[in-house]
XYZ file of C-alpha atoms in Angstrom:
759
model
C 54.266 -92.645 -1.772
C 52.208 -91.815 -4.524
C 50.339 -88.946 -2.755
C 53.701 -87.535 -1.621
C 54.873 -87.396 -5.361
C 51.429 -85.581 -6.437
C 52.092 -83.021 -3.525
C 55.821 -82.357 -4.450
C 54.619 -81.942 -8.113
C 51.900 -79.339 -7.393
C 54.438 -77.446 -5.228
C 56.637 -77.165 -8.217
C 53.916 -75.823 -10.431
C 53.784 -72.122 -10.954
C 50.698 -70.364 -10.055
C 47.999 -69.523 -12.610
C 47.748 -65.932 -13.719
C 45.668 -63.754 -11.654
C 43.023 -61.456 -13.432
C 43.739 -57.794 -13.065
C 42.290 -56.352 -9.823
C 41.110 -52.989 -9.198
C 39.422 -50.507 -11.309
C 39.615 -49.931 -15.084
C 41.959 -47.111 -14.868
C 44.454 -49.478 -12.897
C 44.233 -51.847 -15.889
C 44.737 -49.022 -18.497
C 47.798 -47.736 -16.521
C 49.213 -51.310 -16.180
C 48.695 -51.582 -20.119
C 50.595 -48.262 -20.594
C 53.528 -49.261 -18.376
C 54.029 -52.710 -20.269
C 54.077 -50.760 -23.633
C 56.040 -48.103 -22.574
C 59.187 -47.804 -24.781
C 62.719 -48.321 -23.685
C 64.444 -45.025 -22.892
C 67.562 -46.240 -25.064
C 65.272 -45.752 -28.282
C 65.780 -42.561 -30.003
C 62.300 -42.075 -30.503
C 61.415 -42.510 -26.774
C 59.958 -39.072 -26.196
C 57.913 -39.149 -29.403
C 56.560 -42.471 -28.466
C 55.820 -41.598 -24.916
C 53.978 -38.492 -26.085
C 51.736 -40.633 -28.340
C 50.694 -42.963 -25.684
C 49.951 -40.069 -23.279
C 48.003 -38.361 -26.009
C 45.718 -41.599 -26.359
C 45.352 -41.953 -22.763
C 44.610 -38.190 -22.170
C 41.952 -38.154 -24.863
C 40.320 -41.260 -23.972
C 40.208 -40.370 -20.248
C 39.447 -36.756 -20.724
C 36.895 -36.824 -17.886
C 39.933 -37.814 -15.387
C 42.450 -35.355 -16.905
C 40.099 -32.312 -16.675
C 38.165 -31.920 -13.403
C 38.676 -28.310 -12.786
C 37.122 -25.545 -14.437
C 33.687 -23.488 -14.441
C 32.746 -24.880 -17.798
C 31.147 -28.343 -18.570
C 32.113 -29.874 -21.976
C 29.892 -32.571 -23.571
C 30.887 -34.693 -26.553
C 28.827 -37.595 -27.338
C 30.373 -40.459 -29.152
C 28.470 -43.093 -31.390
C 28.376 -46.647 -29.610
C 30.345 -49.428 -31.034
C 33.569 -47.843 -32.143
C 37.043 -48.793 -30.531
C 40.390 -47.259 -30.191
C 43.883 -48.463 -30.432
C 43.767 -50.120 -26.820
C 40.561 -51.966 -27.942
C 38.396 -49.884 -25.658
C 35.095 -48.584 -26.663
C 34.726 -44.610 -27.178
C 31.984 -43.220 -24.665
C 30.623 -40.054 -24.057
C 33.055 -37.330 -22.684
C 31.995 -34.845 -20.093
C 34.980 -32.996 -18.630
C 35.668 -29.301 -17.240
C 37.489 -26.432 -18.848
C 37.990 -22.705 -18.063
C 35.629 -20.310 -19.930
C 38.274 -17.471 -19.678
C 40.598 -19.632 -21.937
C 37.740 -20.239 -24.300
C 37.030 -16.693 -24.528
C 40.793 -15.897 -24.756
C 41.011 -17.497 -28.044
C 38.813 -14.666 -29.498
C 36.354 -17.125 -30.796
C 32.766 -15.861 -31.791
C 31.545 -19.467 -31.727
C 32.599 -19.614 -27.759
C 31.257 -16.441 -27.212
C 28.020 -17.177 -28.467
C 27.943 -20.811 -26.707
C 28.724 -18.784 -23.511
C 26.135 -16.247 -23.845
C 23.047 -16.148 -21.422
C 20.633 -17.045 -24.257
C 22.469 -20.343 -25.319
C 23.284 -21.015 -21.675
C 19.754 -21.175 -20.798
C 18.952 -23.715 -23.381
C 22.111 -25.795 -22.382
C 21.532 -26.001 -18.928
C 18.069 -27.209 -19.320
C 19.124 -30.095 -21.559
C 21.880 -31.150 -18.975
C 20.142 -30.187 -15.853
C 21.069 -33.532 -14.108
C 24.716 -33.252 -15.115
C 25.324 -29.605 -13.834
C 26.850 -28.770 -10.579
C 25.979 -25.226 -9.891
C 28.718 -25.106 -7.325
C 31.417 -25.927 -9.964
C 29.887 -25.427 -13.421
C 28.738 -21.986 -14.375
C 28.449 -22.815 -18.016
C 27.615 -25.924 -20.216
C 28.477 -26.373 -23.853
C 27.471 -29.310 -25.901
C 29.984 -29.632 -28.741
C 28.687 -33.008 -30.105
C 28.660 -32.624 -33.998
C 25.183 -32.516 -35.650
C 23.955 -35.568 -37.363
C 21.698 -34.219 -39.845
C 20.802 -30.825 -41.721
C 23.065 -28.153 -43.404
C 25.440 -28.180 -40.362
C 26.259 -31.850 -40.983
C 26.900 -31.322 -44.818
C 29.206 -28.334 -44.122
C 31.274 -30.403 -41.616
C 31.538 -33.055 -44.219
C 32.956 -30.844 -46.839
C 35.331 -29.152 -44.238
C 36.467 -32.404 -42.776
C 36.521 -34.888 -45.441
C 40.062 -36.058 -46.121
C 41.697 -35.726 -49.574
C 43.798 -38.569 -50.960
C 46.938 -36.710 -50.541
C 46.321 -36.715 -46.616
C 45.100 -40.170 -46.488
C 48.100 -41.533 -48.182
C 50.746 -39.339 -46.569
C 51.499 -42.322 -44.232
C 53.575 -43.905 -47.000
C 56.104 -41.156 -46.831
C 57.882 -42.672 -43.781
C 59.280 -45.479 -46.152
C 59.174 -43.548 -49.328
C 60.727 -40.081 -48.270
C 62.285 -41.126 -44.993
C 59.702 -38.866 -42.817
C 59.797 -39.674 -39.161
C 56.916 -42.158 -38.115
C 55.926 -39.916 -35.270
C 54.985 -37.371 -37.703
C 53.209 -39.263 -40.418
C 52.418 -42.934 -38.932
C 49.796 -42.237 -36.600
C 46.613 -44.407 -36.392
C 43.107 -43.143 -36.847
C 41.188 -42.645 -33.623
C 38.758 -45.378 -34.897
C 41.237 -48.266 -34.873
C 39.668 -51.636 -34.672
C 42.662 -53.381 -36.086
C 45.477 -51.781 -34.020
C 48.044 -54.640 -33.935
C 47.727 -55.285 -37.936
C 48.126 -51.750 -39.276
C 51.569 -51.612 -40.957
C 54.042 -48.749 -40.491
C 56.095 -49.496 -43.681
C 54.662 -49.744 -47.287
C 53.240 -52.674 -48.712
C 55.112 -53.250 -52.147
C 53.903 -54.640 -55.234
C 55.433 -57.788 -56.871
C 56.998 -55.750 -59.512
C 58.378 -52.888 -57.258
C 61.733 -51.433 -57.850
C 64.128 -49.240 -55.871
C 65.336 -46.127 -57.503
C 68.944 -45.769 -58.095
C 71.376 -43.692 -59.981
C 74.184 -45.367 -61.886
C 73.765 -48.217 -59.353
C 74.295 -46.074 -56.256
C 71.607 -45.098 -54.110
C 71.198 -41.405 -53.642
C 69.873 -40.526 -50.353
C 67.600 -37.803 -51.882
C 65.884 -39.889 -54.079
C 62.499 -41.585 -53.099
C 62.849 -45.090 -51.882
C 59.881 -46.375 -53.465
C 57.739 -45.664 -56.692
C 54.490 -44.022 -55.762
C 52.765 -46.601 -58.070
C 54.208 -49.431 -56.426
C 52.608 -48.844 -53.126
C 49.639 -51.072 -52.023
C 47.334 -49.867 -49.415
C 46.172 -52.866 -47.064
C 42.728 -52.763 -45.740
C 43.893 -51.794 -42.320
C 45.230 -48.686 -43.755
C 42.322 -47.634 -45.678
C 40.702 -44.406 -44.086
C 37.424 -43.239 -44.577
C 36.901 -39.555 -45.911
C 34.923 -38.570 -42.977
C 35.018 -40.558 -39.606
C 32.576 -39.479 -36.856
C 34.965 -40.983 -34.236
C 37.877 -38.746 -35.715
C 35.759 -35.867 -35.812
C 34.789 -36.160 -31.877
C 38.151 -37.197 -30.679
C 39.897 -34.202 -32.276
C 37.373 -31.975 -30.705
C 38.349 -33.202 -27.508
C 42.117 -32.887 -28.520
C 41.401 -29.266 -29.575
C 39.950 -28.415 -26.108
C 42.663 -30.040 -24.299
C 45.192 -27.938 -26.240
C 43.442 -24.796 -25.351
C 43.635 -25.914 -21.810
C 47.451 -26.069 -22.216
C 47.758 -29.765 -22.508
C 50.399 -31.259 -25.003
C 49.118 -31.306 -28.616
C 50.328 -34.599 -30.445
C 50.430 -34.507 -34.360
C 51.398 -37.779 -35.664
C 49.687 -37.769 -38.889
C 48.460 -35.672 -41.724
C 44.717 -36.694 -41.078
C 44.820 -35.434 -37.572
C 46.443 -32.322 -38.879
C 43.920 -31.596 -41.424
C 41.022 -32.580 -39.277
C 42.277 -30.381 -36.249
C 42.675 -27.436 -38.912
C 39.167 -27.882 -39.971
C 37.703 -28.137 -36.456
C 39.525 -24.727 -35.461
C 38.035 -23.254 -38.491
C 34.479 -24.279 -37.713
C 34.848 -23.254 -33.949
C 36.844 -20.178 -35.069
C 39.689 -20.772 -32.711
C 42.474 -21.400 -35.324
C 45.044 -19.338 -33.336
C 45.061 -21.965 -30.690
C 46.795 -24.599 -32.756
C 48.478 -22.346 -35.324
C 52.059 -22.935 -33.877
C 51.957 -26.588 -33.591
C 50.620 -27.242 -36.930
C 52.969 -24.694 -38.318
C 55.937 -26.674 -36.499
C 54.566 -29.795 -38.194
C 54.806 -28.409 -41.632
C 58.345 -27.137 -41.031
C 59.904 -30.333 -39.752
C 62.382 -31.726 -42.184
C 61.778 -33.484 -44.516
C 58.069 -33.293 -43.577
C 58.026 -30.029 -45.252
C 57.743 -31.660 -48.698
C 54.034 -31.908 -47.911
C 53.879 -28.440 -49.118
C 55.549 -29.309 -52.368
C 53.254 -32.335 -53.208
C 50.164 -31.513 -51.594
C 50.332 -27.747 -52.377
C 46.481 -27.026 -52.477
C 45.938 -28.784 -49.106
C 48.902 -27.013 -47.524
C 47.430 -23.629 -48.910
C 43.944 -24.273 -47.572
C 45.282 -25.230 -44.025
C 47.694 -22.453 -44.063
C 44.853 -19.760 -44.873
C 42.667 -21.403 -42.464
C 45.117 -20.939 -39.646
C 46.453 -17.647 -41.096
C 49.930 -19.095 -41.104
C 52.170 -16.590 -43.151
C 54.904 -18.831 -43.949
C 52.881 -21.967 -45.196
C 50.394 -19.719 -46.985
C 52.998 -17.729 -48.937
C 55.070 -20.717 -49.828
C 52.038 -22.846 -51.209
C 50.843 -19.655 -53.032
C 54.066 -19.394 -54.911
C 53.931 -22.859 -56.375
C 50.072 -22.684 -57.322
C 50.439 -19.195 -58.824
C 53.413 -20.449 -60.930
C 51.902 -23.464 -61.941
C 48.795 -21.685 -62.754
C 50.585 -19.095 -64.976
C 52.383 -21.782 -66.791
C 49.120 -23.311 -67.647
C 47.542 -19.952 -68.627
C 50.338 -19.370 -71.145
C 49.869 -22.675 -72.652
C 48.258 -22.851 -76.163
C 45.377 -24.935 -74.785
C 45.107 -24.268 -70.805
C 44.039 -27.306 -68.872
C 41.445 -25.283 -67.121
C 39.826 -25.897 -63.616
C 39.405 -29.591 -62.388
C 42.516 -31.061 -63.943
C 43.890 -34.044 -62.149
C 47.578 -33.154 -62.638
C 49.735 -30.251 -63.457
C 51.755 -30.063 -66.401
C 54.826 -31.515 -64.480
C 52.499 -34.625 -63.349
C 51.823 -33.286 -59.618
C 48.597 -34.517 -58.365
C 45.972 -31.557 -57.812
C 43.229 -31.082 -55.318
C 40.402 -28.953 -55.484
C 40.353 -25.377 -53.649
C 37.360 -23.386 -52.275
C 35.919 -21.150 -54.720
C 37.370 -17.957 -52.800
C 40.776 -19.534 -52.673
C 40.729 -20.415 -56.310
C 39.702 -16.907 -57.306
C 42.932 -15.399 -55.418
C 45.082 -17.758 -57.299
C 43.641 -17.178 -60.710
C 43.930 -13.386 -60.368
C 47.496 -13.578 -59.415
C 48.427 -16.084 -62.190
C 47.096 -13.795 -64.722
C 48.895 -11.032 -63.047
C 51.984 -13.206 -63.228
C 51.293 -14.088 -66.879
C 51.175 -10.444 -67.896
C 54.455 -9.747 -66.232
C 56.136 -12.585 -67.956
C 54.817 -11.168 -71.334
C 56.054 -7.753 -70.512
C 59.515 -8.849 -69.388
C 59.990 -10.925 -72.467
C 58.909 -7.844 -74.489
C 61.598 -6.012 -72.893
C 64.356 -8.548 -73.247
C 63.611 -8.665 -77.072
C 63.447 -5.030 -77.433
C 65.993 -2.291 -78.576
C 66.068 -0.711 -75.269
C 67.085 -3.740 -73.465
C 70.602 -2.225 -72.260
C 68.963 0.942 -71.175
C 66.337 -0.751 -69.256
C 68.503 -2.921 -67.575
C 71.118 -0.462 -66.939
C 74.262 -2.164 -68.706
C 77.077 0.516 -67.682
C 79.478 -0.217 -70.450
C 77.069 0.458 -72.881
C 76.194 4.071 -71.873
C 79.624 5.038 -73.186
C 77.979 4.679 -76.739
C 75.285 6.810 -75.515
C 77.495 9.719 -74.510
C 79.777 9.403 -77.453
C 76.497 9.509 -79.747
C 75.777 12.795 -78.073
C 79.401 14.116 -78.478
C 79.064 13.334 -82.248
C 75.925 15.217 -82.677
C 77.272 18.093 -80.716
C 80.416 18.130 -82.984
C 78.238 17.900 -86.156
C 76.096 20.651 -85.018
C 78.993 22.993 -84.446
C 80.761 22.709 -87.951
C 80.660 26.016 -89.607
C 79.694 26.579 -93.306
C 81.046 23.717 -95.260
C 84.406 23.822 -96.881
C 87.002 21.453 -97.688
C 88.155 20.869 -94.185
C 84.807 20.992 -92.781
C 83.490 18.321 -95.197
C 86.632 16.249 -94.295
C 85.773 16.852 -90.525
C 82.071 15.931 -91.131
C 82.850 12.793 -93.152
C 85.216 11.355 -90.445
C 82.459 12.080 -87.827
C 79.958 10.319 -89.773
C 82.254 7.354 -90.228
C 82.622 7.242 -86.677
C 79.086 7.414 -86.071
C 78.330 4.599 -88.622
C 81.054 2.302 -86.509
C 79.018 3.413 -83.422
C 75.741 2.075 -85.185
C 77.350 -0.899 -86.152
C 78.625 -1.760 -82.757
C 75.165 -0.949 -81.175
C 73.675 -3.465 -83.769
C 76.286 -6.038 -82.893
C 75.527 -5.564 -78.972
C 71.667 -6.223 -79.831
C 72.803 -9.343 -81.715
C 74.865 -10.586 -78.837
C 71.777 -10.300 -76.542
C 69.512 -12.074 -78.954
C 71.792 -14.815 -79.530
C 72.044 -15.536 -75.762
C 68.408 -15.035 -75.233
C 67.674 -17.523 -78.048
C 70.143 -20.216 -76.439
C 68.398 -19.439 -72.994
C 65.034 -20.340 -74.581
C 66.118 -23.724 -76.448
C 69.038 -25.034 -74.319
C 68.082 -28.030 -72.260
C 68.647 -27.964 -68.643
C 72.470 -29.049 -67.536
C 72.738 -32.548 -66.647
C 73.119 -32.173 -63.034
C 70.072 -29.892 -62.995
C 67.874 -32.269 -64.935
C 68.802 -35.018 -62.659
C 67.621 -33.119 -59.526
C 64.372 -32.082 -61.245
C 63.566 -35.778 -62.369
C 64.558 -36.826 -58.884
C 62.155 -34.366 -56.957
C 59.276 -35.413 -59.331
C 59.855 -39.051 -58.746
C 58.218 -38.313 -55.217
C 54.810 -37.910 -56.738
C 54.754 -39.136 -60.526
C 54.354 -42.765 -60.810
C 56.533 -44.793 -63.254
C 53.698 -45.637 -65.619
C 52.966 -41.771 -66.245
C 56.438 -40.666 -66.223
C 57.867 -38.121 -68.626
C 61.427 -36.495 -68.043
C 61.695 -32.973 -67.228
C 63.663 -32.083 -70.321
C 60.800 -33.305 -72.471
C 58.277 -31.070 -70.507
C 60.580 -28.191 -71.041
C 60.835 -28.868 -74.654
C 57.221 -28.221 -75.430
C 57.179 -25.042 -73.684
C 56.544 -21.585 -75.380
C 59.017 -18.781 -75.249
C 57.017 -17.106 -72.427
C 56.497 -20.268 -70.397
C 60.353 -20.640 -70.224
C 60.812 -17.695 -68.228
C 59.024 -19.487 -65.377
C 61.726 -22.124 -65.322
C 65.148 -21.727 -63.446
C 67.322 -22.902 -66.085
C 66.387 -19.956 -68.415
C 67.403 -17.571 -65.914
C 70.499 -19.625 -65.173
C 71.627 -19.615 -68.704
C 70.779 -16.031 -69.237
C 72.959 -14.980 -66.284
C 75.787 -17.277 -67.109
C 79.106 -15.696 -67.545
C 80.487 -16.325 -71.222
C 83.722 -14.432 -70.738
C 85.809 -17.549 -70.437
C 84.264 -19.268 -73.569
C 86.871 -19.389 -76.466
C 84.769 -21.077 -78.961
C 84.724 -19.427 -82.556
C 81.090 -18.835 -82.619
C 80.714 -17.866 -78.845
C 78.577 -14.922 -78.161
C 81.457 -12.739 -77.021
C 83.897 -13.772 -79.814
C 81.256 -12.154 -82.357
C 81.981 -8.978 -80.798
C 85.655 -8.601 -80.709
C 86.192 -7.631 -84.281
C 83.589 -4.911 -84.090
C 84.789 -3.442 -80.805
C 88.307 -3.362 -82.206
C 87.059 -1.264 -85.273
C 85.125 0.994 -83.239
C 88.001 1.671 -80.581
C 90.730 2.247 -83.577
C 88.040 4.748 -85.356
C 87.458 6.418 -81.860
C 91.424 6.701 -81.526
C 91.771 8.466 -85.000
C 88.770 10.848 -84.718
C 88.454 11.111 -80.966
C 90.387 14.719 -81.238
C 87.419 16.226 -82.743
C 85.369 15.429 -79.742
C 85.505 17.193 -76.278
C 85.742 14.601 -73.499
C 85.393 16.750 -70.137
C 83.706 16.140 -66.930
C 80.329 16.936 -68.165
C 80.359 13.702 -70.207
C 80.458 11.532 -67.201
C 83.548 9.894 -68.289
C 86.273 8.774 -65.667
C 89.095 9.716 -67.806
C 88.665 13.201 -69.408
C 92.258 13.169 -71.079
C 91.560 11.201 -74.102
C 88.518 9.231 -75.568
C 87.123 6.386 -73.906
C 87.580 2.922 -75.102
C 84.881 0.444 -75.142
C 85.944 -2.586 -72.949
C 84.435 -5.709 -74.121
C 85.696 -7.617 -70.724
C 83.845 -4.837 -68.618
C 80.591 -5.128 -70.891
C 80.448 -8.791 -70.390
C 80.849 -8.141 -66.737
C 78.043 -5.701 -66.482
C 75.908 -7.825 -68.634
C 76.236 -10.796 -66.365
C 75.700 -8.711 -63.185
C 72.546 -7.010 -64.951
C 71.124 -10.611 -65.622
C 72.151 -11.909 -62.400
C 69.965 -9.431 -60.687
C 67.195 -10.315 -62.842
C 67.837 -14.185 -62.176
C 67.865 -13.523 -58.209
C 64.260 -11.783 -58.593
C 62.727 -14.568 -60.444
C 64.615 -17.380 -58.603
C 64.802 -16.197 -55.139
C 66.871 -18.404 -52.757
C 65.259 -17.409 -49.509
C 61.745 -18.390 -49.294
C 59.143 -18.605 -46.538
C 59.590 -22.661 -46.246
C 62.297 -24.928 -47.577
C 60.545 -26.081 -50.934
C 62.894 -28.959 -51.441
C 60.966 -30.503 -54.259
C 60.019 -27.690 -56.409
C 63.230 -26.675 -57.807
C 61.963 -26.791 -61.379
C 59.974 -23.792 -61.139
C 60.994 -20.144 -60.760
C 59.148 -19.102 -57.606
C 59.876 -15.285 -57.881
C 56.639 -13.495 -57.188
C 56.571 -9.923 -56.789
C 53.955 -7.532 -54.938
C 51.748 -7.336 -57.925
C 50.959 -10.984 -57.336
C 50.960 -11.113 -53.537
C 48.597 -8.224 -53.559
C 45.757 -10.695 -53.771
C 46.682 -12.231 -50.389
C 44.983 -11.059 -47.041
C 46.609 -8.191 -45.061
C 47.871 -10.982 -42.482
C 49.806 -12.578 -45.096
C 51.355 -9.504 -46.655
C 48.802 -8.865 -49.443
C 46.494 -5.935 -50.137
C 43.141 -7.595 -49.693
C 41.247 -6.064 -46.785
C 37.957 -8.229 -47.406
C 36.118 -5.705 -49.375
C 37.245 -7.206 -52.721
C 38.866 -3.705 -53.939
C 41.989 -5.435 -54.987
C 40.211 -7.524 -57.467
C 38.684 -4.385 -58.995
C 40.440 -2.499 -62.040
C 42.554 0.730 -61.101
C 40.670 3.724 -61.177
C 42.742 6.449 -62.996
C 43.615 9.552 -60.655
C 41.372 12.662 -61.208
C 43.747 15.676 -61.216
C 41.199 17.908 -59.701
C 39.517 15.389 -57.351
C 35.925 15.711 -55.983
C 34.803 19.223 -55.258
C 31.914 18.210 -52.951
C 30.106 15.467 -51.007
C 28.889 12.454 -53.158
C 29.881 11.236 -56.530
C 30.930 14.496 -57.750
C 34.376 15.056 -59.925
C 35.612 18.018 -61.602
C 37.420 17.047 -64.589
C 37.881 20.069 -66.644
C 36.031 22.729 -68.361
C 33.858 22.045 -71.520
C 33.191 24.227 -74.215
C 29.610 24.935 -74.661
C 27.814 23.817 -77.732
C 24.063 24.213 -79.264
C 23.952 20.484 -79.313
C 20.619 19.336 -77.328
C 20.829 17.263 -74.172
C 17.758 15.463 -75.498
C 18.548 12.127 -77.193
C 17.999 12.739 -81.006
C 17.257 10.268 -83.409
C 19.178 9.420 -86.514
C 16.950 11.448 -88.673
C 17.943 14.559 -86.706
C 21.720 14.750 -86.610
C 23.225 17.211 -84.492
C 23.914 20.630 -85.743
C 27.512 20.690 -83.947
C 29.998 18.576 -85.799
C 32.029 17.897 -82.801
C 32.791 18.997 -79.058
C 36.271 19.738 -77.532
C 36.848 19.176 -74.071
C 39.456 21.367 -72.185
C 40.760 19.680 -69.248
C 43.781 19.555 -66.749
C 43.338 15.799 -66.373
C 44.288 12.737 -68.435
C 41.850 13.270 -71.324
C 42.676 15.771 -74.242
C 39.762 14.997 -76.510
C 36.057 13.837 -76.094
C 33.332 12.469 -78.657
C 30.344 14.597 -79.559
C 27.749 14.966 -76.949
C 25.315 13.077 -78.942
C 27.654 10.268 -79.891
C 26.985 6.771 -79.890
C 28.948 3.611 -78.920
C 30.256 3.273 -82.677
C 31.967 6.775 -82.178
C 33.882 6.406 -78.859
C 37.416 6.245 -78.925
C 39.561 3.311 -78.753
C 40.972 4.267 -75.346
C 37.258 4.286 -73.826
C 36.481 1.042 -75.353
C 39.589 -0.582 -73.637
C 38.610 0.903 -70.409
C 35.101 -0.340 -70.564
C 36.151 -3.877 -71.261
C 38.653 -3.894 -68.625
C 36.156 -2.923 -66.170
C 33.866 -5.826 -67.057
C 36.757 -8.210 -66.818
C 37.617 -6.956 -63.255
C 34.428 -8.804 -61.900
C 32.585 -5.847 -60.547
C 31.619 -5.505 -56.924
C 30.667 -9.120 -56.130
C 34.261 -10.357 -56.664
C 33.605 -13.590 -54.787
C 31.115 -14.639 -57.019
C 33.570 -14.684 -60.180
C 35.733 -17.836 -59.845
C 36.712 -18.656 -63.413
C 36.820 -15.043 -65.074
C 39.949 -13.213 -63.912
C 41.102 -10.755 -66.401
C 43.145 -12.658 -69.334
C 46.793 -11.985 -69.839
C 47.643 -8.847 -71.669
C 48.284 -9.411 -75.448
C 49.526 -5.663 -75.831
C 52.327 -5.245 -78.616
C 55.987 -4.471 -77.398
C 55.574 -0.860 -78.275
C 52.561 -0.521 -75.721
C 54.718 -2.232 -73.121
C 57.494 -0.188 -73.685
C 55.486 2.900 -72.662
C 55.260 1.920 -69.211
C 58.992 1.527 -68.842
C 61.481 4.197 -67.426
C 61.917 7.047 -69.719
C 65.495 7.323 -71.354
C 67.286 7.573 -74.533
C 68.225 4.385 -76.467
C 71.436 4.224 -78.384
C 69.647 3.574 -81.477
C 67.141 6.536 -80.871
C 70.098 8.719 -79.975
C 72.054 8.123 -83.102
C 68.981 9.002 -85.124
C 68.460 12.352 -83.610
C 71.592 14.100 -85.168
C 69.752 15.616 -87.954
C 68.621 14.585 -91.397
C 72.170 14.815 -92.937
C 73.553 12.596 -90.074
C 73.295 9.361 -92.342
C 72.009 10.422 -95.567
C 75.421 10.945 -96.960
C 77.069 8.009 -95.582
C 77.704 5.082 -97.646
C 76.672 2.195 -95.634
C 78.745 -0.352 -97.316
C 81.703 1.187 -95.899
C 81.002 -0.050 -92.530
C 79.597 -3.567 -92.871
C 79.321 -6.195 -95.611
C 76.002 -7.558 -97.167
C 76.041 -10.624 -94.722
C 75.669 -8.238 -91.735
C 72.693 -6.356 -93.403
C 70.880 -9.574 -93.748
C 71.619 -10.320 -90.070
C 70.126 -7.044 -89.161
C 67.104 -7.287 -91.161
C 66.258 -10.532 -89.479
C 66.027 -8.693 -86.205
C 62.448 -8.271 -85.095
C 61.059 -5.256 -83.626
C 59.578 -5.646 -80.323
């Protein structure tokens, strides 16, 4: 009876689990099937790609059996992957024609007969002459200069190592940023979400969660031990070499973390095959919202874009770096190279010397353009340079008054009356022209000092919260408050205010209201005296019947349109990449700044360094023969000796005159020393020294400083035209001498005019 019960109990028991049978590959496949995500999951395809990638790299010898080239990558022992399996030496086959199709000089050298003789001797036992024509060993060097260069190229910056936290902080897909390292001994304990500190707080605006705000302050994130990544990992290096070769063979390239993207870009640079992975990495950068990597880790994005020759990534990152550097250059005390954070708190990373040189030169060029633009904005030629249409009426009327005054015959009683009325009209025109300049200056001062609008300031603060911790937070309005007048030109709020339409403003002291009285007085006087002037088709007036009235509404419209064009040039909306976290900068670079980029990025740098040299003035007559021979004009002969003279034997010729068809019209004596050189020659010499000479790549921190020329010097380079004030002063000596200035304005206006600074 007892034996029967025991037999029944044993029959009801489930059989013990059997150990996996078959080869190791079968066990791996079983594990993959067990971990395969459900197809109902929205991330099914991405998760499936990740698992396939890990299996493909770990079993490259099974995946790649066809090809005429044997690739060898040796792994150090004792390191495990996410499956808990130990990495072992990879030997797999690829096609030599695909390697050569990358136009890599490294692959071409490795496949050359000279290198192949050595490689085949090393791997003599592994080579099958019927299958493998070539053997290449891509195992990284473990010592020497090669190892040092690889460590510099592949060591991960902190911005790359910590980008995994953006899955929770910025809402980026985990299949783009949360991937594990290839050396992953604690796979099951690696967190996907951030580990928060005890005092962490979620961002909110008026108690309501803003979907564009970061979910967590960057200072409240704790990095667990299982998420700590080494700057350089030999397993990561070797696994990505295999991954790169598989991508060249046509296999799927999975980019699930910033560390993998950075390492692959570095390896592709070392092997000179960046074009093989350019498109996948560019797609990784452009995936929204992962494109915020360019805004936050700008130096890293610029380096990767430069390495891969990605036009969009390179130019977008270049805009940010140049504007930030120009703001620092225009500061009273520039931060200089090596600063840990920008003036807005964005963490900085080091750039290679050649890239740092490019950014510095472009930043100094932008600083020069800022100073010149501000000088134009504050000059009396403002309306002429920016082509404000309604103001041209005053120029035309001024010309007509001059013509009328010049045509008045010998003075008599009637002629004196006519002359006085014309002078009175000319005085009203001068007063209105001055008021127009005051109107412009008032708007310019408000644009310099006005804080950003509340909504714009909130957006700026929200964007900067993505990388500035709470402990070092400084509101954007306070940052702008410490800017100089030139630095304000590199902010969008300055241009937004300058291009604002004030026509609907009804306040007593609004800029437009200050003009109404002066415009009315001028139009009334023009109606009275207009019969003395000739308004025909030669004066470019639309209505030749009577005198043209100055329209204040049209003037405001023309002013707004002109400033709107200027705003669009400094704050373009269409960029190479969506820079969603850099709205606080005016990113409108011109060809003058982009010229320092290589040809493939839309610049002018052809690799010779000529773009960094000062511009050589044109020789009118040009070279007349082979060699460095230029004919610059005919020099009058003198009796001065060509032998160097001492101070005790002065030259008998007091001076030497040069007759030339070129730029120069005078020259120093033939025996003149440096002290007698002209100012023009001195400036040319100093600029050529600042240009860096021929070896431009050796000059890292010495680009030419921003121009400090006066406004008058700047105005020389502007288009030649006739300003309203200059036009009114050309009517002859008697134009204003006999006019009582008090008839046209009071003493308060005179005080206001005296405060207007000359540019």
